Amino acid sequence: MIAVFALIAGVTAWGYVSGLDDDLKRTNAFSDITTDRPSKTVEGAFNILLVGSDSRDPDAKQDQANQWRADTLILMHVPADHKSAQLISIPRDLWVVIPSGNNAPCSSGSRAKINAAFAFGGLPRAVRTVECMTDVRIDHVMAIDFGGFKEVTDALGGVDLYVEQDTKSIHKPFRQFKKGMMHMNGAQALDWIRQRKQFARGDFARMQHQQEFLKAIMDKAASSGTLSNPAKLNAFLNSATAAVTVDENFSLKDMVLQFRSLRGENLTFLTSPNNGGQTINGQSVVVSDREKALALYQAVVDDKMDEWLAANPVKK
């Protein structure tokens, strides 16, 4: 979806953009969250919670509370100059306190995997949990159906993704992924970013593959002549907007203006600091590195991610 913002920035037909904005599916992602929210401290900077799911994933269990569940949580910070973005993946098994209600005090709940927030209270409870965990104010929410990204990928003619080891998919038709750079169509790419059990790093490998996939989508969209090909542009934009649901106040026009200088090379992907997997109460969970996590999220709050990244370089 970041690629959509960057591409539409080159489209001057604002009536067309308005049409896309009107077609976006919307949800009240901040339902009942009215008090004790983190304050906005830096004008111009903003944060988007990206919630990724794949309703076609045969390994995913259906949410018992409502339609919302997440295989992916990414906190996207956009600095005040809007020239870069930092995307922080939050492990779905991160062991956190989940507030007892969407508007309940942060300390009111019990500990569970962060992904359980969706079962407890849907998308708003997930927003509340992330805000409590990070003390970062969430300005917008974007729920991405990775299943819909099959059409997005195919509209771009496929993407190139790096396969770090020979891998056989655990899903039918049991595709073979060969080590090295591999050109993938939509079905192949979606299958690849589902895999996790074959890797020593498990879900961390899957998160890395998702990050690489999102960046590949953006790079391909920006470099494949999409803007100069009206039919290709239309297919890409329509498939991308069909794959997302946004909060009620989200404005595609505003986002386009704010992201007009953003390109793939200005994106930084990282993972919420953690001490890896542990077993707690019989559950396999990921435990946060509290000190490092507090420093990272304070940098987000203060809009000083450039300083944080200089002191904590991210491997490319």
mmCIF file of C-alpha atoms in Angstrom:
data_model
loop_
_atom_site.group_PDB
_atom_site.id
_atom_site.type_symbol
_atom_site.label_atom_id
_atom_site.label_comp_id
_atom_site.label_asym_id
_atom_site.label_seq_id
_atom_site.Cartn_x
_atom_site.Cartn_y
_atom_site.Cartn_z
ATOM 1 C CA MET A 1 0.000 0.000 0.000
ATOM 2 C CA ILE A 2 2.979 2.304 0.498
ATOM 3 C CA ALA A 3 3.655 1.781 -3.190
ATOM 4 C CA VAL A 4 0.133 2.993 -3.932
ATOM 5 C CA PHE A 5 0.809 6.302 -2.163
ATOM 6 C CA ALA A 6 4.069 6.824 -4.027
ATOM 7 C CA LEU A 7 2.559 5.983 -7.401
ATOM 8 C CA ILE A 8 -0.612 8.050 -7.057
ATOM 9 C CA ALA A 9 1.596 11.021 -6.178
ATOM 10 C CA GLY A 10 2.442 11.093 -9.881
ATOM 11 C CA VAL A 11 -1.208 11.070 -10.927
ATOM 12 C CA THR A 12 -2.705 14.523 -11.423
ATOM 13 C CA ALA A 13 -6.274 13.280 -11.983
ATOM 14 C CA TRP A 14 -7.516 13.987 -8.476
ATOM 15 C CA GLY A 15 -11.021 12.912 -9.434
ATOM 16 C CA TYR A 16 -9.589 9.451 -10.036
ATOM 17 C CA VAL A 17 -7.863 9.525 -6.650
ATOM 18 C CA SER A 18 -11.133 10.580 -5.008
ATOM 19 C CA GLY A 19 -12.811 7.599 -6.601
ATOM 20 C CA LEU A 20 -10.206 5.277 -5.109
ATOM 21 C CA ASP A 21 -10.626 6.973 -1.729
ATOM 22 C CA ASP A 22 -14.404 6.473 -1.875
ATOM 23 C CA ASP A 23 -13.955 2.798 -2.764
ATOM 24 C CA LEU A 24 -11.742 1.973 0.221
ATOM 25 C CA LYS A 25 -13.309 -0.337 2.783
ATOM 26 C CA ARG A 26 -13.436 1.312 6.214
ATOM 27 C CA THR A 27 -13.798 0.239 9.831
ATOM 28 C CA ASN A 28 -13.977 1.960 13.214
ATOM 29 C CA ALA A 29 -10.520 0.876 14.335
ATOM 30 C CA PHE A 30 -10.633 3.195 17.361
ATOM 31 C CA SER A 31 -14.021 2.120 18.713
ATOM 32 C CA ASP A 32 -14.411 3.056 22.412
ATOM 33 C CA ILE A 33 -10.766 4.227 22.682
ATOM 34 C CA THR A 34 -11.351 7.732 24.002
ATOM 35 C CA THR A 35 -9.228 8.311 27.101
ATOM 36 C CA ASP A 36 -5.657 7.883 28.285
ATOM 37 C CA ARG A 37 -4.241 7.678 24.759
ATOM 38 C CA PRO A 38 -0.631 8.717 24.073
ATOM 39 C CA SER A 39 -0.440 12.338 23.001
ATOM 40 C CA LYS A 40 0.824 13.538 19.633
ATOM 41 C CA THR A 41 4.146 15.218 20.439
ATOM 42 C CA VAL A 42 5.653 16.119 17.049
ATOM 43 C CA GLU A 43 3.520 17.930 14.479
ATOM 44 C CA GLY A 44 3.737 16.389 11.027
ATOM 45 C CA ALA A 45 5.028 12.997 12.135
ATOM 46 C CA PHE A 46 2.488 10.175 12.208
ATOM 47 C CA ASN A 47 2.171 6.460 12.819
ATOM 48 C CA ILE A 48 0.181 3.811 10.979
ATOM 49 C CA LEU A 49 -0.529 0.365 12.385
ATOM 50 C CA LEU A 50 -0.384 -2.126 9.508
ATOM 51 C CA VAL A 51 -2.355 -5.267 10.292
ATOM 52 C CA GLY A 52 -1.667 -8.070 7.854
ATOM 53 C CA SER A 53 -3.728 -11.212 7.533
ATOM 54 C CA ASP A 54 -4.328 -13.890 4.947
ATOM 55 C CA SER A 55 -7.821 -15.316 5.005
ATOM 56 C CA ARG A 56 -6.656 -17.952 2.545
ATOM 57 C CA ASP A 57 -3.871 -19.255 4.786
ATOM 58 C CA PRO A 58 -4.744 -22.878 5.636
ATOM 59 C CA ASP A 59 -2.656 -22.637 8.826
ATOM 60 C CA ALA A 60 -4.557 -19.653 10.205
ATOM 61 C CA LYS A 61 -7.337 -20.199 12.727
ATOM 62 C CA GLN A 62 -10.468 -18.119 12.366
ATOM 63 C CA ASP A 63 -10.985 -15.307 14.842
ATOM 64 C CA GLN A 64 -13.776 -16.293 17.229
ATOM 65 C CA ALA A 65 -14.648 -12.713 18.175
ATOM 66 C CA ASN A 66 -15.124 -11.143 14.736
ATOM 67 C CA GLN A 67 -13.563 -10.920 11.295
ATOM 68 C CA TRP A 68 -10.313 -9.367 12.498
ATOM 69 C CA ARG A 69 -7.201 -11.372 13.222
ATOM 70 C CA ALA A 70 -3.584 -10.780 12.324
ATOM 71 C CA ASP A 71 -0.691 -12.789 11.087
ATOM 72 C CA THR A 72 1.360 -9.582 10.868
ATOM 73 C CA LEU A 73 1.629 -6.411 12.963
ATOM 74 C CA ILE A 74 3.824 -3.568 11.735
ATOM 75 C CA LEU A 75 4.106 -0.137 13.337
ATOM 76 C CA MET A 76 5.002 2.296 10.567
ATOM 77 C CA HIS A 77 6.523 5.610 11.650
ATOM 78 C CA VAL A 78 6.689 8.505 9.201
ATOM 79 C CA PRO A 79 8.919 11.402 10.354
ATOM 80 C CA ALA A 80 7.753 14.995 10.092
ATOM 81 C CA ASP A 81 9.631 15.572 6.815
ATOM 82 C CA HIS A 82 7.774 12.617 5.200
ATOM 83 C CA LYS A 83 10.915 11.606 3.295
ATOM 84 C CA SER A 84 11.392 8.209 4.925
ATOM 85 C CA ALA A 85 9.524 5.590 6.917
ATOM 86 C CA GLN A 86 10.502 3.020 9.509
ATOM 87 C CA LEU A 87 8.460 -0.176 9.670
ATOM 88 C CA ILE A 88 8.749 -2.068 12.954
ATOM 89 C CA SER A 89 7.500 -5.662 12.850
ATOM 90 C CA ILE A 90 5.912 -6.788 16.116
ATOM 91 C CA PRO A 91 6.112 -10.596 16.552
ATOM 92 C CA ARG A 92 2.617 -12.028 16.806
ATOM 93 C CA ASP A 93 3.746 -14.218 19.730
ATOM 94 C CA LEU A 94 5.125 -11.259 21.722
ATOM 95 C CA TRP A 95 4.186 -11.693 25.403
ATOM 96 C CA VAL A 96 2.367 -8.507 26.461
ATOM 97 C CA VAL A 97 -0.342 -7.203 28.760
ATOM 98 C CA ILE A 98 -3.631 -7.004 26.855
ATOM 99 C CA PRO A 99 -5.974 -4.417 28.429
ATOM 100 C CA SER A 100 -9.286 -5.830 29.662
ATOM 101 C CA GLY A 101 -11.282 -3.430 27.463
ATOM 102 C CA ASN A 102 -10.800 -1.127 24.495
ATOM 103 C CA ASN A 103 -10.868 1.854 26.832
ATOM 104 C CA ALA A 104 -9.539 0.126 29.958
ATOM 105 C CA PRO A 105 -6.299 1.111 31.733
ATOM 106 C CA CYS A 106 -3.177 -0.405 30.230
ATOM 107 C CA SER A 107 -2.477 -2.371 33.402
ATOM 108 C CA SER A 108 -5.988 -3.792 33.664
ATOM 109 C CA GLY A 109 -5.581 -6.991 31.720
ATOM 110 C CA SER A 110 -3.503 -10.124 31.764
ATOM 111 C CA ARG A 111 -0.507 -11.287 29.751
ATOM 112 C CA ALA A 112 -0.956 -13.168 26.508
ATOM 113 C CA LYS A 113 0.441 -13.292 23.013
ATOM 114 C CA ILE A 114 -0.243 -9.957 21.330
ATOM 115 C CA ASN A 115 -2.142 -11.709 18.552
ATOM 116 C CA ALA A 116 -4.764 -12.711 21.139
ATOM 117 C CA ALA A 117 -5.871 -9.072 21.340
ATOM 118 C CA PHE A 118 -7.961 -9.620 18.213
ATOM 119 C CA ALA A 119 -9.854 -12.499 19.794
ATOM 120 C CA PHE A 120 -10.428 -10.454 22.966
ATOM 121 C CA GLY A 121 -11.697 -7.277 21.336
ATOM 122 C CA GLY A 122 -11.115 -7.131 17.625
ATOM 123 C CA LEU A 123 -9.087 -4.485 15.840
ATOM 124 C CA PRO A 124 -9.651 -1.726 18.456
ATOM 125 C CA ARG A 125 -8.253 -3.961 21.215
ATOM 126 C CA ALA A 126 -5.168 -4.570 19.088
ATOM 127 C CA VAL A 127 -4.728 -0.809 18.639
ATOM 128 C CA ARG A 128 -5.126 -0.271 22.372
ATOM 129 C CA THR A 129 -2.641 -3.052 23.152
ATOM 130 C CA VAL A 130 0.013 -1.681 20.798
ATOM 131 C CA GLU A 131 -0.414 1.827 22.192
ATOM 132 C CA CYS A 132 -0.082 0.511 25.743
ATOM 133 C CA MET A 133 2.960 -1.571 24.851
ATOM 134 C CA THR A 134 4.804 1.216 23.006
ATOM 135 C CA ASP A 135 3.321 4.465 24.383
ATOM 136 C CA VAL A 136 3.160 5.481 20.701
ATOM 137 C CA ARG A 137 -0.014 7.152 19.448
ATOM 138 C CA ILE A 138 -1.528 5.343 16.473
ATOM 139 C CA ASP A 139 -2.905 7.880 13.985
ATOM 140 C CA HIS A 140 -4.231 5.490 11.363
ATOM 141 C CA VAL A 141 -4.844 1.786 10.882
ATOM 142 C CA MET A 142 -4.572 -0.176 7.661
ATOM 143 C CA ALA A 143 -5.625 -3.819 7.556
ATOM 144 C CA ILE A 144 -4.015 -5.631 4.637
ATOM 145 C CA ASP A 145 -5.393 -8.860 3.222
ATOM 146 C CA PHE A 146 -2.248 -10.536 1.934
ATOM 147 C CA GLY A 147 -4.493 -12.911 -0.008
ATOM 148 C CA GLY A 148 -5.544 -9.934 -2.112
ATOM 149 C CA PHE A 149 -1.904 -9.171 -2.861
ATOM 150 C CA LYS A 150 -1.901 -12.074 -5.318
ATOM 151 C CA GLU A 151 -3.723 -9.768 -7.732
ATOM 152 C CA VAL A 152 -1.458 -6.841 -6.775
ATOM 153 C CA THR A 153 1.643 -8.886 -7.556
ATOM 154 C CA ASP A 154 0.250 -10.212 -10.826
ATOM 155 C CA ALA A 155 -0.730 -6.685 -11.911
ATOM 156 C CA LEU A 156 2.971 -5.783 -11.651
ATOM 157 C CA GLY A 157 4.106 -8.848 -13.578
ATOM 158 C CA GLY A 158 5.488 -10.603 -10.502
ATOM 159 C CA VAL A 159 8.337 -9.745 -8.126
ATOM 160 C CA ASP A 160 11.865 -10.983 -7.465
ATOM 161 C CA LEU A 161 12.423 -12.417 -3.972
ATOM 162 C CA TYR A 162 15.505 -13.982 -2.416
ATOM 163 C CA VAL A 163 15.163 -17.584 -1.209
ATOM 164 C CA GLU A 164 17.827 -18.280 1.424
ATOM 165 C CA GLN A 165 17.490 -22.068 1.348
ATOM 166 C CA ASP A 166 15.870 -24.760 -0.764
ATOM 167 C CA THR A 167 12.345 -25.003 0.632
ATOM 168 C CA LYS A 168 9.300 -27.143 -0.083
ATOM 169 C CA SER A 169 5.984 -25.482 0.696
ATOM 170 C CA ILE A 170 3.836 -27.168 3.327
ATOM 171 C CA HIS A 171 0.730 -26.038 1.421
ATOM 172 C CA LYS A 172 -0.736 -27.544 -1.737
ATOM 173 C CA PRO A 173 0.468 -27.740 -4.490
ATOM 174 C CA PHE A 174 3.700 -28.070 -2.430
ATOM 175 C CA ARG A 175 5.811 -25.694 -4.505
ATOM 176 C CA GLN A 176 9.586 -25.979 -4.542
ATOM 177 C CA PHE A 177 11.511 -22.778 -3.804
ATOM 178 C CA LYS A 178 15.137 -22.962 -4.958
ATOM 179 C CA LYS A 179 17.905 -21.077 -3.165
ATOM 180 C CA GLY A 180 18.785 -17.793 -4.843
ATOM 181 C CA MET A 181 16.856 -14.934 -6.424
ATOM 182 C CA MET A 182 13.537 -16.214 -7.735
ATOM 183 C CA HIS A 183 10.914 -14.469 -9.865
ATOM 184 C CA MET A 184 7.497 -15.184 -8.368
ATOM 185 C CA ASN A 185 3.969 -14.577 -9.541
ATOM 186 C CA GLY A 186 1.224 -13.715 -7.073
ATOM 187 C CA ALA A 187 0.398 -17.274 -6.034
ATOM 188 C CA GLN A 188 4.064 -18.179 -5.566
ATOM 189 C CA ALA A 189 4.861 -15.030 -3.563
ATOM 190 C CA LEU A 190 1.869 -15.491 -1.246
ATOM 191 C CA ASP A 191 2.853 -19.104 -0.671
ATOM 192 C CA TRP A 192 6.473 -18.123 0.056
ATOM 193 C CA ILE A 193 5.632 -15.534 2.708
ATOM 194 C CA ARG A 194 3.430 -18.075 4.530
ATOM 195 C CA GLN A 195 6.277 -20.503 5.136
ATOM 196 C CA ARG A 196 7.833 -20.606 8.603
ATOM 197 C CA LYS A 197 8.056 -24.164 9.944
ATOM 198 C CA GLN A 198 10.959 -25.094 7.648
ATOM 199 C CA PHE A 199 13.228 -22.360 9.010
ATOM 200 C CA ALA A 200 15.322 -22.436 12.158
ATOM 201 C CA ARG A 201 14.154 -18.884 12.914
ATOM 202 C CA GLY A 202 10.511 -19.861 12.473
ATOM 203 C CA ASP A 203 8.186 -16.887 12.565
ATOM 204 C CA PHE A 204 11.108 -14.437 12.451
ATOM 205 C CA ALA A 205 11.993 -15.797 9.005
ATOM 206 C CA ARG A 206 8.381 -15.351 7.915
ATOM 207 C CA MET A 207 8.409 -11.740 9.129
ATOM 208 C CA GLN A 208 11.592 -11.090 7.172
ATOM 209 C CA HIS A 209 10.048 -12.565 4.028
ATOM 210 C CA GLN A 210 6.965 -10.377 4.441
ATOM 211 C CA GLN A 211 9.148 -7.293 4.800
ATOM 212 C CA GLU A 212 11.094 -8.232 1.683
ATOM 213 C CA PHE A 213 7.848 -8.842 -0.196
ATOM 214 C CA LEU A 214 6.414 -5.420 0.686
ATOM 215 C CA LYS A 215 9.629 -3.704 -0.383
ATOM 216 C CA ALA A 216 9.752 -5.727 -3.608
ATOM 217 C CA ILE A 217 6.194 -4.647 -4.424
ATOM 218 C CA MET A 218 7.135 -1.007 -3.959
ATOM 219 C CA ASP A 219 10.386 -1.273 -5.902
ATOM 220 C CA LYS A 220 8.681 -3.059 -8.802
ATOM 221 C CA ALA A 221 5.832 -0.576 -8.896
ATOM 222 C CA ALA A 222 8.229 2.363 -8.986
ATOM 223 C CA SER A 223 10.581 0.900 -11.588
ATOM 224 C CA SER A 224 8.367 -0.978 -14.022
ATOM 225 C CA GLY A 225 6.874 1.872 -15.996
ATOM 226 C CA THR A 226 3.582 1.523 -14.207
ATOM 227 C CA LEU A 227 2.798 5.232 -14.275
ATOM 228 C CA SER A 228 3.303 5.436 -18.035
ATOM 229 C CA ASN A 229 0.987 2.501 -18.711
ATOM 230 C CA PRO A 230 -2.619 3.513 -17.928
ATOM 231 C CA ALA A 231 -3.999 -0.035 -18.079
ATOM 232 C CA LYS A 232 -1.269 -1.404 -15.825
ATOM 233 C CA LEU A 233 -1.618 1.527 -13.415
ATOM 234 C CA ASN A 234 -5.373 1.060 -13.183
ATOM 235 C CA ALA A 235 -5.067 -2.693 -12.559
ATOM 236 C CA PHE A 236 -2.424 -2.146 -9.886
ATOM 237 C CA LEU A 237 -4.267 0.627 -8.037
ATOM 238 C CA ASN A 238 -7.619 -1.140 -8.084
ATOM 239 C CA SER A 239 -6.181 -4.438 -6.868
ATOM 240 C CA ALA A 240 -4.162 -2.693 -4.141
ATOM 241 C CA THR A 241 -7.053 -0.643 -2.775
ATOM 242 C CA ALA A 242 -9.294 -3.725 -2.860
ATOM 243 C CA ALA A 243 -6.833 -5.540 -0.590
ATOM 244 C CA VAL A 244 -6.975 -3.052 2.290
ATOM 245 C CA THR A 245 -9.388 -1.768 4.927
ATOM 246 C CA VAL A 246 -8.651 1.571 6.602
ATOM 247 C CA ASP A 247 -9.896 3.581 9.566
ATOM 248 C CA GLU A 248 -12.780 6.006 9.116
ATOM 249 C CA ASN A 249 -10.605 9.146 9.030
ATOM 250 C CA PHE A 250 -8.008 7.834 6.589
ATOM 251 C CA SER A 251 -7.643 10.079 3.519
ATOM 252 C CA LEU A 252 -5.938 8.678 0.443
ATOM 253 C CA LYS A 253 -5.484 12.205 -0.939
ATOM 254 C CA ASP A 254 -3.686 13.316 2.220
ATOM 255 C CA MET A 255 -1.482 10.234 2.217
ATOM 256 C CA VAL A 256 -0.535 10.764 -1.409
ATOM 257 C CA LEU A 257 0.630 14.298 -0.675
ATOM 258 C CA GLN A 258 2.555 13.205 2.392
ATOM 259 C CA PHE A 259 4.240 10.266 0.639
ATOM 260 C CA ARG A 260 5.107 12.021 -2.614
ATOM 261 C CA SER A 261 8.850 12.024 -1.766
ATOM 262 C CA LEU A 262 8.952 8.482 -0.390
ATOM 263 C CA ARG A 263 10.744 5.734 -2.332
ATOM 264 C CA GLY A 264 11.698 2.149 -1.584
ATOM 265 C CA GLU A 265 15.269 2.987 -0.670
ATOM 266 C CA ASN A 266 13.957 5.284 2.071
ATOM 267 C CA LEU A 267 12.159 2.482 3.893
ATOM 268 C CA THR A 268 13.806 0.831 6.885
ATOM 269 C CA PHE A 269 12.468 -2.502 8.150
ATOM 270 C CA LEU A 270 13.254 -3.659 11.670
ATOM 271 C CA THR A 271 11.818 -5.898 14.375
ATOM 272 C CA SER A 272 10.673 -4.901 17.837
ATOM 273 C CA PRO A 273 13.631 -5.660 20.173
ATOM 274 C CA ASN A 274 13.207 -9.017 21.851
ATOM 275 C CA ASN A 275 15.068 -11.788 23.649
ATOM 276 C CA GLY A 276 13.725 -14.523 21.401
ATOM 277 C CA GLY A 277 11.464 -17.395 22.239
ATOM 278 C CA GLN A 278 10.737 -18.739 25.716
ATOM 279 C CA THR A 279 8.150 -21.059 27.230
ATOM 280 C CA ILE A 280 5.757 -19.386 29.669
ATOM 281 C CA ASN A 281 2.744 -21.174 31.164
ATOM 282 C CA GLY A 282 3.261 -23.928 28.647
ATOM 283 C CA GLN A 283 3.149 -21.515 25.712
ATOM 284 C CA SER A 284 5.921 -20.756 23.237
ATOM 285 C CA VAL A 285 6.165 -16.968 23.296
ATOM 286 C CA VAL A 286 8.515 -14.130 22.330
ATOM 287 C CA VAL A 287 9.777 -11.998 25.216
ATOM 288 C CA SER A 288 10.478 -8.312 24.692
ATOM 289 C CA ASP A 289 13.895 -6.782 25.379
ATOM 290 C CA ARG A 290 12.321 -4.138 27.558
ATOM 291 C CA GLU A 291 15.232 -1.696 27.747
ATOM 292 C CA LYS A 292 15.927 -1.683 24.011
ATOM 293 C CA ALA A 293 12.238 -1.617 23.145
ATOM 294 C CA LEU A 294 11.600 1.381 25.393
ATOM 295 C CA ALA A 295 14.468 3.262 23.714
ATOM 296 C CA LEU A 296 13.184 2.435 20.229
ATOM 297 C CA TYR A 297 9.606 3.479 20.883
ATOM 298 C CA GLN A 298 10.708 6.646 22.683
ATOM 299 C CA ALA A 299 12.608 7.545 19.503
ATOM 300 C CA VAL A 300 9.363 7.055 17.581
ATOM 301 C CA VAL A 301 7.464 9.272 20.021
ATOM 302 C CA ASP A 302 10.130 11.998 19.819
ATOM 303 C CA ASP A 303 10.503 11.609 16.038
ATOM 304 C CA LYS A 304 14.211 10.901 16.447
ATOM 305 C CA MET A 305 14.447 7.631 14.569
ATOM 306 C CA ASP A 306 17.380 8.948 12.533
ATOM 307 C CA GLU A 307 19.392 9.245 15.741
ATOM 308 C CA TRP A 308 18.239 5.810 16.939
ATOM 309 C CA LEU A 309 19.181 4.184 13.627
ATOM 310 C CA ALA A 310 22.596 5.850 13.661
ATOM 311 C CA ALA A 311 23.244 4.281 17.072
ATOM 312 C CA ASN A 312 21.598 0.981 16.153
ATOM 313 C CA PRO A 313 22.380 0.250 12.484
ATOM 314 C CA VAL A 314 19.992 -2.144 10.755
ATOM 315 C CA LYS A 315 21.549 -4.820 8.571
ATOM 316 C CA LYS A 316 20.451 -4.460 4.964
#
